[in-house]
XYZ file of C-alpha atoms in Angstrom:
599
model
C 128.304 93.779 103.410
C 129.255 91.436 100.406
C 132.550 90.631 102.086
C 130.270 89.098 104.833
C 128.709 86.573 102.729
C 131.129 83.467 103.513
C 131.609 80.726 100.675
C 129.960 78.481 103.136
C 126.928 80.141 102.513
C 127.056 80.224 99.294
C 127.840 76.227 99.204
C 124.685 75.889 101.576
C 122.527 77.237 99.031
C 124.221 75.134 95.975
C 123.566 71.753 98.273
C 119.943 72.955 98.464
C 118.762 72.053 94.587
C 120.860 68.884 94.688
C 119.530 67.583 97.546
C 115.994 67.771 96.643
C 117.504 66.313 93.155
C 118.593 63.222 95.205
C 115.516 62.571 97.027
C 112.596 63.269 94.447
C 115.089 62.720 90.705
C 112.687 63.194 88.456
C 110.024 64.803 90.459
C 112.349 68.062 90.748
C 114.497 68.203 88.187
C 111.599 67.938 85.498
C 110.091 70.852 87.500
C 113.579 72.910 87.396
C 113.646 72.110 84.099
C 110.265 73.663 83.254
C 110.972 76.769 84.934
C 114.338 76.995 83.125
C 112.598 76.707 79.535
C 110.507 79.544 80.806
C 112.972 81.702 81.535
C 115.092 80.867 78.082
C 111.534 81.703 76.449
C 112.113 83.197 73.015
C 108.093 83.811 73.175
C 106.827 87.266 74.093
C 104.695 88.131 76.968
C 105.389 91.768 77.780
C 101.341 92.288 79.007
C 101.230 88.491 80.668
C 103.277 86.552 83.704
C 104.226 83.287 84.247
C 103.669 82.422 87.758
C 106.085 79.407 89.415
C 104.490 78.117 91.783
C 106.813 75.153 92.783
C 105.999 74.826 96.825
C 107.803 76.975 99.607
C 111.356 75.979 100.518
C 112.183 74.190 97.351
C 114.920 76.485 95.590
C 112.949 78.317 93.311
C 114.745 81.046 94.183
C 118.250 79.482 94.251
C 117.233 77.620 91.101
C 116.481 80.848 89.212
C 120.255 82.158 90.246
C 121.648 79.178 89.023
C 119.680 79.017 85.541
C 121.062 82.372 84.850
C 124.283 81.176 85.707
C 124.638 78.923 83.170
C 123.216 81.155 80.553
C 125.569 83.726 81.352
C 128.479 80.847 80.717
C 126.754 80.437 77.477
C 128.432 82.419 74.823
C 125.594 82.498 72.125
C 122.725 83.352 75.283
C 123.186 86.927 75.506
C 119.849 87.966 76.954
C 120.203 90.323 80.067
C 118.152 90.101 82.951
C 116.373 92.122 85.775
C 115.576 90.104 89.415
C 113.242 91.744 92.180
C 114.097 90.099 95.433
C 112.296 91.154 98.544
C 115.460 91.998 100.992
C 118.835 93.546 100.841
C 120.364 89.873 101.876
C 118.917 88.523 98.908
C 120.614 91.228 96.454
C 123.487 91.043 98.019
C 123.942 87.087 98.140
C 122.714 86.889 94.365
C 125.205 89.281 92.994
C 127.622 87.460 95.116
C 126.894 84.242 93.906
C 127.360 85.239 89.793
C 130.008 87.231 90.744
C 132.168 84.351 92.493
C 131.312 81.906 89.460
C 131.796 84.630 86.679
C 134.525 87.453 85.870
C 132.583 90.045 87.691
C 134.559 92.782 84.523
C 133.083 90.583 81.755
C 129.666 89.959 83.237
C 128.625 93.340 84.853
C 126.480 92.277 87.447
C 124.702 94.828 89.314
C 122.383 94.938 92.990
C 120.612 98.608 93.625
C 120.334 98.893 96.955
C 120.079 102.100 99.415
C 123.360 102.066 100.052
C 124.614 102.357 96.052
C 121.266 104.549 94.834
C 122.715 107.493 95.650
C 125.650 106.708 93.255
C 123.910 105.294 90.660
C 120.958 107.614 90.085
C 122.732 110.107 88.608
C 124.339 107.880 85.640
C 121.560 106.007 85.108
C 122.150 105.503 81.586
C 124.919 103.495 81.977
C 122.163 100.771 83.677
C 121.985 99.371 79.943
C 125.115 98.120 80.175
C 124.800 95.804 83.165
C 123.623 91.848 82.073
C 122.028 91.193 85.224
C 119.761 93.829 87.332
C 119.157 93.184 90.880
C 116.634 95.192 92.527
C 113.781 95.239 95.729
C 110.322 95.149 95.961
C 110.326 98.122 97.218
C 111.739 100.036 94.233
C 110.222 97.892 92.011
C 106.805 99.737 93.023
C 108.685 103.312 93.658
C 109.323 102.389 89.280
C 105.610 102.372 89.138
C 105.354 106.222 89.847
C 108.786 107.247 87.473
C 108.409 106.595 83.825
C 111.670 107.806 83.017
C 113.733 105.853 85.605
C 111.777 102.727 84.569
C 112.426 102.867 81.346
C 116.380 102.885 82.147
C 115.674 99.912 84.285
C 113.980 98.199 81.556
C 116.223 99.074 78.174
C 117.993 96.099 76.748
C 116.267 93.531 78.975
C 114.740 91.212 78.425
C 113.578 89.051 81.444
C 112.196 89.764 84.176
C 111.923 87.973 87.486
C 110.020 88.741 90.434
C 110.674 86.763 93.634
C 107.528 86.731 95.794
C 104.545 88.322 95.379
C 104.194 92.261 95.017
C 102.167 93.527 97.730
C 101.713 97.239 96.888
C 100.442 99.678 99.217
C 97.057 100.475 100.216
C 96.615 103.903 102.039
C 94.038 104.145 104.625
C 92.378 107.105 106.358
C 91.331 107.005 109.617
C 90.668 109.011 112.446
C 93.245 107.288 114.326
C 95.464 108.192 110.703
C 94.683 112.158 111.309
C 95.198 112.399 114.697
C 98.526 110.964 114.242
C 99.221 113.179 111.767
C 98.153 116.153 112.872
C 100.191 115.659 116.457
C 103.391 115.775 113.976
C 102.761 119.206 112.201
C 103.497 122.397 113.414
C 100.955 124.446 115.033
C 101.130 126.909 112.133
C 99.941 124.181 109.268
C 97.040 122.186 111.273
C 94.620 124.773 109.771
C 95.224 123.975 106.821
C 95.412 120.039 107.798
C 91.862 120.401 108.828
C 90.469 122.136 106.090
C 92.131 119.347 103.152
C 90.657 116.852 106.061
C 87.511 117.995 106.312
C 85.506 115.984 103.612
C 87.526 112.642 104.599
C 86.020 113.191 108.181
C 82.636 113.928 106.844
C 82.961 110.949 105.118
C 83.720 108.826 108.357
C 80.808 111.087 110.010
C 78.650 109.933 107.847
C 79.045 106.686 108.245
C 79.878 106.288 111.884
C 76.506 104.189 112.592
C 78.012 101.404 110.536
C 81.214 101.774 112.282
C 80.852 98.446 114.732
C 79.049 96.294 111.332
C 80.461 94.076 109.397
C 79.824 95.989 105.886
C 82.081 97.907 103.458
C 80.303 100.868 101.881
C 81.533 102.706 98.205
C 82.335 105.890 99.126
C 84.675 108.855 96.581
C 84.801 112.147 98.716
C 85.351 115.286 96.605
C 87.626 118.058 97.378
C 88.097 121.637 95.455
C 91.329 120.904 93.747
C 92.841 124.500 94.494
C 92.486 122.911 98.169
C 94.861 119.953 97.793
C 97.673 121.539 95.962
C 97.777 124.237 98.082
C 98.295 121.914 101.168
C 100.576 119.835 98.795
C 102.697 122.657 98.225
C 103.138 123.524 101.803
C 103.880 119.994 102.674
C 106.680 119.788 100.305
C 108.578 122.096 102.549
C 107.721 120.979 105.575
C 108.573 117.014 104.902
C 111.820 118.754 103.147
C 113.013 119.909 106.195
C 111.849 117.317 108.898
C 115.111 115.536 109.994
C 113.319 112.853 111.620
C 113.234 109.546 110.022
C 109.926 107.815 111.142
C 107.934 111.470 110.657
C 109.140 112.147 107.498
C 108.635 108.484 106.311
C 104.714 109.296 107.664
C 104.033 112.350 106.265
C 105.065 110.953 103.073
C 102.777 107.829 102.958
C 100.188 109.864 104.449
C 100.583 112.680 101.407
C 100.961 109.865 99.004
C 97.537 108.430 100.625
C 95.958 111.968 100.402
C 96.192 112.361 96.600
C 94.334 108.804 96.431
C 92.069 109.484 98.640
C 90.105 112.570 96.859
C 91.047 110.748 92.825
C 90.032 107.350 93.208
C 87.053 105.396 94.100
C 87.513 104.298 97.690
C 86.039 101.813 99.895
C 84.857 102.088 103.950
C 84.658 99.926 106.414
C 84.606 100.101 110.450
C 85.828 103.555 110.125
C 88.546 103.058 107.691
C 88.631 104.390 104.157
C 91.071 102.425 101.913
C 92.188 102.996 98.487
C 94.929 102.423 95.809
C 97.323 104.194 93.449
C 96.188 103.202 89.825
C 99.729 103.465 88.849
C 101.286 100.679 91.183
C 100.737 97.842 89.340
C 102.673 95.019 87.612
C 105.005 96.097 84.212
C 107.161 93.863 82.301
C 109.442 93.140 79.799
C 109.069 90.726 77.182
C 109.230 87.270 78.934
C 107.645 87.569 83.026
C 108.224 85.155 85.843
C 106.645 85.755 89.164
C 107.683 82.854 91.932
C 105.135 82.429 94.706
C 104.685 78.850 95.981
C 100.984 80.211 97.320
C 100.079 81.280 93.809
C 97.619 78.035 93.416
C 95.112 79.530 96.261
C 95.927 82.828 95.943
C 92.628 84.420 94.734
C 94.348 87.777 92.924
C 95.864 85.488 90.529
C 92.305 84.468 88.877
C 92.100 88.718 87.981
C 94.692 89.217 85.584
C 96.596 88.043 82.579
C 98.573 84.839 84.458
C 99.781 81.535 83.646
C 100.213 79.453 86.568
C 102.911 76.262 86.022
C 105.025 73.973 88.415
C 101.922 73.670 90.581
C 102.591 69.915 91.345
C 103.639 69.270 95.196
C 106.789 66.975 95.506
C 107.828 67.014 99.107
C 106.594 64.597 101.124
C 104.739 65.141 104.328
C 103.507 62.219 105.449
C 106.444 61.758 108.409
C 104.820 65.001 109.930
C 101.400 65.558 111.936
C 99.408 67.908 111.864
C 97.430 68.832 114.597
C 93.987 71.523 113.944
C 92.456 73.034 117.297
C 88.772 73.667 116.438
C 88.456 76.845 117.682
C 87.527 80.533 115.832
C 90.446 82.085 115.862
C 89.440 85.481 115.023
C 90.880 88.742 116.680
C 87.403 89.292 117.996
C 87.023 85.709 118.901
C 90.934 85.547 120.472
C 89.923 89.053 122.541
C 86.873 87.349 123.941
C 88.286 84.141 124.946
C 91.520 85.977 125.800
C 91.765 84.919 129.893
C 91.404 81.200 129.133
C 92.791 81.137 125.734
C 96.250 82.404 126.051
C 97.094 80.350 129.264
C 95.786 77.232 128.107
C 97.545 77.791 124.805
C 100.834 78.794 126.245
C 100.900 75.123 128.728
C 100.494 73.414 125.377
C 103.160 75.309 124.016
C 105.126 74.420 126.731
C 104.220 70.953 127.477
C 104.461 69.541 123.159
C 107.893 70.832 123.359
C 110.894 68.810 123.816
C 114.190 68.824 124.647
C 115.600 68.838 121.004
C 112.510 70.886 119.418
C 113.173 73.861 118.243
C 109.296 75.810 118.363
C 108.227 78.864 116.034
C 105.338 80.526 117.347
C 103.536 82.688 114.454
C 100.607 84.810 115.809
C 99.319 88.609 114.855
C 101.503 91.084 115.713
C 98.784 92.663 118.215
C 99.184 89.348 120.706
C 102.664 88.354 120.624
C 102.927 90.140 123.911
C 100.267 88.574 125.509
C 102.098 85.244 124.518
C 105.267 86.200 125.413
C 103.875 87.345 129.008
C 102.871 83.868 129.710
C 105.546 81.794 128.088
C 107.945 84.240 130.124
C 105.825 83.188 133.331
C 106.385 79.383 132.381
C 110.385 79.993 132.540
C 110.607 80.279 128.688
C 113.253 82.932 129.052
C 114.823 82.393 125.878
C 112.924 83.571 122.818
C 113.570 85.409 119.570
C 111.197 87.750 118.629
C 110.146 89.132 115.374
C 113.666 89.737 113.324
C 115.795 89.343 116.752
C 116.030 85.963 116.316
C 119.671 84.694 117.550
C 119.456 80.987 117.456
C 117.251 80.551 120.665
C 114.678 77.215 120.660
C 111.741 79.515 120.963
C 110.669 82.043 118.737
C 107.626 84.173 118.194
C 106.759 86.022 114.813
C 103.801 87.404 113.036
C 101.623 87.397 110.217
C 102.658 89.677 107.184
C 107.037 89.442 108.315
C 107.375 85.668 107.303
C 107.433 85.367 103.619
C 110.975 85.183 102.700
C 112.552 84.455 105.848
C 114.921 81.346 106.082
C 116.061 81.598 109.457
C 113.482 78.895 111.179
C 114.126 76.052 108.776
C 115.342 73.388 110.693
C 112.590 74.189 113.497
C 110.973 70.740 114.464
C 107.526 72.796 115.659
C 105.464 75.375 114.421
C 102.192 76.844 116.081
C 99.765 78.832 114.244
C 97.613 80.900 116.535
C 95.252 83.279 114.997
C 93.500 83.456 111.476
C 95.124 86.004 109.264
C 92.549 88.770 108.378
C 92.983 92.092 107.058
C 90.169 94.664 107.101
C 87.763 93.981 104.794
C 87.786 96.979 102.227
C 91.388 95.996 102.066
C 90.364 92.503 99.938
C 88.336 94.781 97.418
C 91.307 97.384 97.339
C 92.937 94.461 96.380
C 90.357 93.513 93.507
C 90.432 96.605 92.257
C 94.587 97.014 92.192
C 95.208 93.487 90.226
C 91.902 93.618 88.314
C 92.921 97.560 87.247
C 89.082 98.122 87.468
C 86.421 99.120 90.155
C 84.140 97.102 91.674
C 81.395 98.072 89.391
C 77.574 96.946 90.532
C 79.034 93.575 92.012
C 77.552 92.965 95.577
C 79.635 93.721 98.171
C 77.613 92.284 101.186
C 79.198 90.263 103.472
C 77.375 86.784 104.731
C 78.825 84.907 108.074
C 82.637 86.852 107.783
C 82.750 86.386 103.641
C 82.069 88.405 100.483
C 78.832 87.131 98.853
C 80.731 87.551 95.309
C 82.490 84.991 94.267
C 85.693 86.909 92.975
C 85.473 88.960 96.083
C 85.517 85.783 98.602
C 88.190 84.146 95.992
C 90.050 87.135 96.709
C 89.622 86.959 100.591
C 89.623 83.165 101.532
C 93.233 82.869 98.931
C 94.380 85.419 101.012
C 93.996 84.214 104.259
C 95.033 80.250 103.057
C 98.512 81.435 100.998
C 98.882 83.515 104.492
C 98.843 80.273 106.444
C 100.165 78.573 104.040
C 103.313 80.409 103.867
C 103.548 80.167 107.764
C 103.551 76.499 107.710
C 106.609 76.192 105.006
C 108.597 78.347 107.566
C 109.572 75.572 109.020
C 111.017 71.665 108.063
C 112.627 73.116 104.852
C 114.336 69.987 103.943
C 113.560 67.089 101.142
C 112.311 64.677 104.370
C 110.178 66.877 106.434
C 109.533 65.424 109.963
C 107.664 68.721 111.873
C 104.492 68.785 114.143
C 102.573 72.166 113.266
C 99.748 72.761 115.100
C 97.253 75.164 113.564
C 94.550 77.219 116.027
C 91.403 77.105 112.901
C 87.814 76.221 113.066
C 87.530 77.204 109.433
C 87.043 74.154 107.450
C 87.263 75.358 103.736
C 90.233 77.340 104.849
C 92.042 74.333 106.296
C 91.123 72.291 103.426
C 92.822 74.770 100.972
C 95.806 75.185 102.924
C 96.314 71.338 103.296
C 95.557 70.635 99.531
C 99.187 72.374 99.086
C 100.903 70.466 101.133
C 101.509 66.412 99.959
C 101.349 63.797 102.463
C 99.286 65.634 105.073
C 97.576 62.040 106.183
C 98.261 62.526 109.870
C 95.783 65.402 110.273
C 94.386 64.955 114.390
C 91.683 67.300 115.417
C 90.721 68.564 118.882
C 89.123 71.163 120.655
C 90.637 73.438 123.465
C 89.532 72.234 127.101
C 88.041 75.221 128.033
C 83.990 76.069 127.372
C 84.464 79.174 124.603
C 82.572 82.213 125.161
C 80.417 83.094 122.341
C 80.551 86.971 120.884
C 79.442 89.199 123.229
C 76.904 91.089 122.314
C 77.332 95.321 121.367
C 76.988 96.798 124.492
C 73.963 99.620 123.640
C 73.800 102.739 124.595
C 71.510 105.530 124.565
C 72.749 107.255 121.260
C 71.888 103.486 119.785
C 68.719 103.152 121.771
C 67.928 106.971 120.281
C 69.494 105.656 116.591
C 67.231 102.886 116.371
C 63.812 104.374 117.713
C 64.540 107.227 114.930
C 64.593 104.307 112.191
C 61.273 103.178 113.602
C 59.178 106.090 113.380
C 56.971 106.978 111.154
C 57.563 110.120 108.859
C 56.182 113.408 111.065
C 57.101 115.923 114.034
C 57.791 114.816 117.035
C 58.687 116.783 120.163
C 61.885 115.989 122.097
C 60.833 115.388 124.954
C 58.141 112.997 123.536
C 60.996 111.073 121.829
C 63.557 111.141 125.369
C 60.317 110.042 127.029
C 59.880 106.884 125.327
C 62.798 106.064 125.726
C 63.395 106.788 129.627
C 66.251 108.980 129.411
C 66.373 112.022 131.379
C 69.673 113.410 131.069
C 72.429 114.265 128.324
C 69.513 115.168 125.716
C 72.432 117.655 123.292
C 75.463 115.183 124.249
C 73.522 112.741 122.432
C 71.894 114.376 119.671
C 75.455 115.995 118.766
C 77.113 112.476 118.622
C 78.170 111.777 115.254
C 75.909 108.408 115.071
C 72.783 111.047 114.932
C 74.296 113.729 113.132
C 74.812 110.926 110.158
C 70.972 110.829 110.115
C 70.613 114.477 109.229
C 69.756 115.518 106.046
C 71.354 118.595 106.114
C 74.555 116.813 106.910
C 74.812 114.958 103.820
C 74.180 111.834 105.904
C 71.346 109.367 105.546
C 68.712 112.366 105.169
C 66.132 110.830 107.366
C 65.784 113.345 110.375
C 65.673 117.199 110.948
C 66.376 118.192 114.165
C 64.463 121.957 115.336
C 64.427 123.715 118.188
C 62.048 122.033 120.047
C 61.069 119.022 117.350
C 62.523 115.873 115.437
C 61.237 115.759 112.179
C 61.078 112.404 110.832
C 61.711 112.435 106.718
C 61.079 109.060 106.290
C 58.686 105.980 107.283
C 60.333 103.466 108.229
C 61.794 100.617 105.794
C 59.647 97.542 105.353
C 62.697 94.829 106.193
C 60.591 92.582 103.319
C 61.603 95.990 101.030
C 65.258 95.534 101.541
């Protein structure tokens, strides 16, 4: 795979630095500058990072490369180094690039990849040796979880380098999770699949009524611990001796979610449960750079010990327009809007571009086939979709699979359609990974779509704004940027982050879509709600069934709808909300109901 890295390439990325160099002088260099004095830092920092965050498309990365380079040309600079890049590619063209300008015998420069793990984990001892480490995400956080291995990694180095942000995993347990688990285990072990299951689905049980509201409950189910290793043990065997792939890769995230799930706090929302491993976070070695051009509205960066530098845009904007459709561009809004927004949206597609454009369509993953339906319909044959992209002037991609990807640089046009949210407990899993704490007694109420607390919304809103962010610097990654990006938000403190990162963004046109938007429709209610909500409204007492189906003028389905699980998380024997009993014959109200002036 080396071999296929041409010296073209590796030209292409030299020009990159010296380019920018030629346009901005000063502007840049000062700014490559500062990040090289960083990384020849004689301070230490081993519990702290320095966070770059020099704008997208600028050569951090390429700049970093180089500043090792020259250090490693530097007799009396013998410090060794360890890089975490976020692709194989990236390994593979950095230990290319010091090998072609270097004695590869003298300098020992080494890229971990699948491919050479195999080899390499059973000497890893001789890892000391090698000046410069190159490694992925992805084992960077599989170090988290081996102290031993980590420590090889880390022995007689000095500098670290992480390209990118970290995103480490959250595991979430739903009932969409267990039924796709359980489908891929033998009849023999879904017993025992149940019974470790059991208290998770009690836990979404219990609090099914708040299923379809926006609001993230605390929850930390128990389980006897006899229970889990048993099931642990036999699941050791079983993902042993799966040959497939994809199930074994399941099973495992799903075991490594299980041992979360019942040890550390978690946090529910719209039937999800979401928590962390307390082990995957951020270690270091004595002097810590993290590049991430988002870093500046990126709320997780506020949590822990980091210094943010290079912040100062350079590139200027101002021969680019930027076009913001007012319009809420929420899932729930899209999926309500959904007959007369994706047409419209796809003629304007279709009708801004032009015969030398080249247009990158970024959406969430969940709609790019609605998109491509209609751009198909409009004889857009031609388009490259997620990683298949082979040069075509259309392409389609979605949130969470753009950071780090080059290959839509010299598009003239880039369309944002959607707002990048991820379910809320996941912002507060988030909190809780880079803060290494627990939420504590903070509110976690949710006002209009955003956290009340202000770390909490810091957290969320940063999220969502590096997220767009990042999708706009796909694009026009050149010193003279001449793009039209036009951005599907109604969000105006979102917008206004995003564009504060960005110089030169004077030609800012807004507009609304010609079609009348539907509000949110309204939950459609059903008799389990209508029977729900006239329980909260009694007062405490007995009261027979029939009384209570009476009321309420429903005459059939009386057990269907006292056995749904939005009334069974009422009862008090069900360690639920313990305000109902249900007898024989009765409903036995536990509780008056709550004064809303109490609340």
């Amino acid at each position: 795979m080396l071999d296929e890295i041409s010296k073209e390439d590796m030209a292409l990325n030299e020009n990159v630095i010296d380019n920018y160099a030629r346009v901005y002088g000063s502007l840049y260099t000062d700014k490559i500058n500062e990040l090289k004095n960083v990384i020849n830092s004689k301070h230490s920092l081993s519990d702290s990072f320095n966070v770059f965050a020099l704008e997208a498309g600028l050569g951090k990365s390429k700049a970093i490369i180089e500043v090792i380079n020259e250090n490693l040309d530097d007799w009396d600079n013998k410090q060794s180094y360890l890089i975490v890049r976020r692709f194989t590619i990236d390994i593979q063209q950095s230990q290319k690039y010091l090998e072609h300008h270097n004695n590869p015998l003298l300098t020992k420069v080494l890229g971990i990849t699948s491919d050479n793990w195999n080899e390499w984990q059973y000497k890893i001892d001789k890892l000391k040796d090698i000046r410069v480490l190159i490694i992925s995400h992805q084992r960077y956080i599989n170090l988290c979880l081996d102290d031993t291995v980590r420590q090889a990694f880390m022995v007689n180095r000095k500098v670290l380098v992480i390209d990118e942000k970290v995103n480490f995993p959250i595991y979430t347990f739903s009932k969409k999770t267990y039924d796709e688990v359980r489908s891929l285990l033998h009849t023999s072990i879904q017993p025992e699949y149940d019974k470790v299951c059991q208290k998770l689905l009690k836990e979404l049980q219990k609090q099914e009524v708040q299923k379809s509201i926006n609001k993230v409950l605390r929850c930390e189910p128990k389980i006897h611990p006899a229970t889990l290793v048993n099931f642990q043990k036999v699941m050791e065997v079983n993902i042993e001796n799966e040959k497939d792939n994809k199930t074994r890769n399941t099973l495992k995230h799903f075991m490594a979610g299980l041992d979360q799930w019942y040890s550390t706090k978690c946090v529910y929302n719209s039937g999800n449960i979401s928590t962390y491993n307390r082990k995957h976070k951020l270690w270091g070695l004595k002097n810590n750079i993290i590049l991430d051009a988002s870093a500046g509205i990126d709320g997780i960066y506020n949590l822990g010990n980091f210094k943010l530098i290079g912040q100062k845009r350079i590139v200027d904007h101002s021969n680019s327009i930027f076009r913001i459709f007012n319009f809420n561009s929420s899932k729930s809004h899209l999926r309500n809007n959904h007959s007369e927004f994706y047409p419209e949206i796809c003629e304007k597609i279709k009708a801004n571009h032009k015969t030398d454009d080249k247009t990158l369509i970024i959406c969430h993953k969940d709609n790019h086939k609605a998109i491509l339906e209609l751009l198909y319909q409009a004889e857009i044959s031609r388009i490259g979709i997620g990683d298949e992209y082979n040069g075509e002037k259309f392409a389609i991609n979605w949130f969470g699979n753009l950071i780090g990807k080059n290959e839509y640089s010299n598009f003239t046009q880039c369309w944002i359609i959607g707002t990048p949210n991820i379910p809320y407990e996941q912002y507060l899993v988030q909190y809780m990974m880079h803060k290494q704490d627990d939420l504590g007694k903070k509110s976690i109420d949710i006002v209009r779509g955003r956290f009340k607390n202000d770390e909490f919304r810091a957290v969320q809103l940063g999220y969502i704004a590096s997220e767009i962010y990042q999708s706009i610097k796909r694009i026009q990654r050149n010193a003279m940027p001449h793009g039209e990006f036009f951005i599907v938000n109604s969000d105006e403190q979102i917008m206004k982050m995003v564009l504060s990162q960005i110089k030169g963004t004077d030609n800012v046109e807004i507009t609304d879509m010609d079609f009348q938007q539907k509000k949110k429709g309204l939950k459609k209610v059903d008799n389990v709600d209508r029977i729900v909500d006239y329980l909260y409204k009694l007062s405490k007492g007995e009261y027979p069934k029939k009384d209570v189906f009476l009321a309420l003028g429903i005459t059939t389905n009386f057990n269907r709808i006292l056995t749904d699980a939005r009334v069974k998380a009422l009862l008090a024997t069900d360690t639920g909300l313990g305000i109902i009993n249900v007898h024989n014959k009765l409903i036995e109200k536990l509780t008056d109901p709550i004064d809303p002036a109490d609340e």
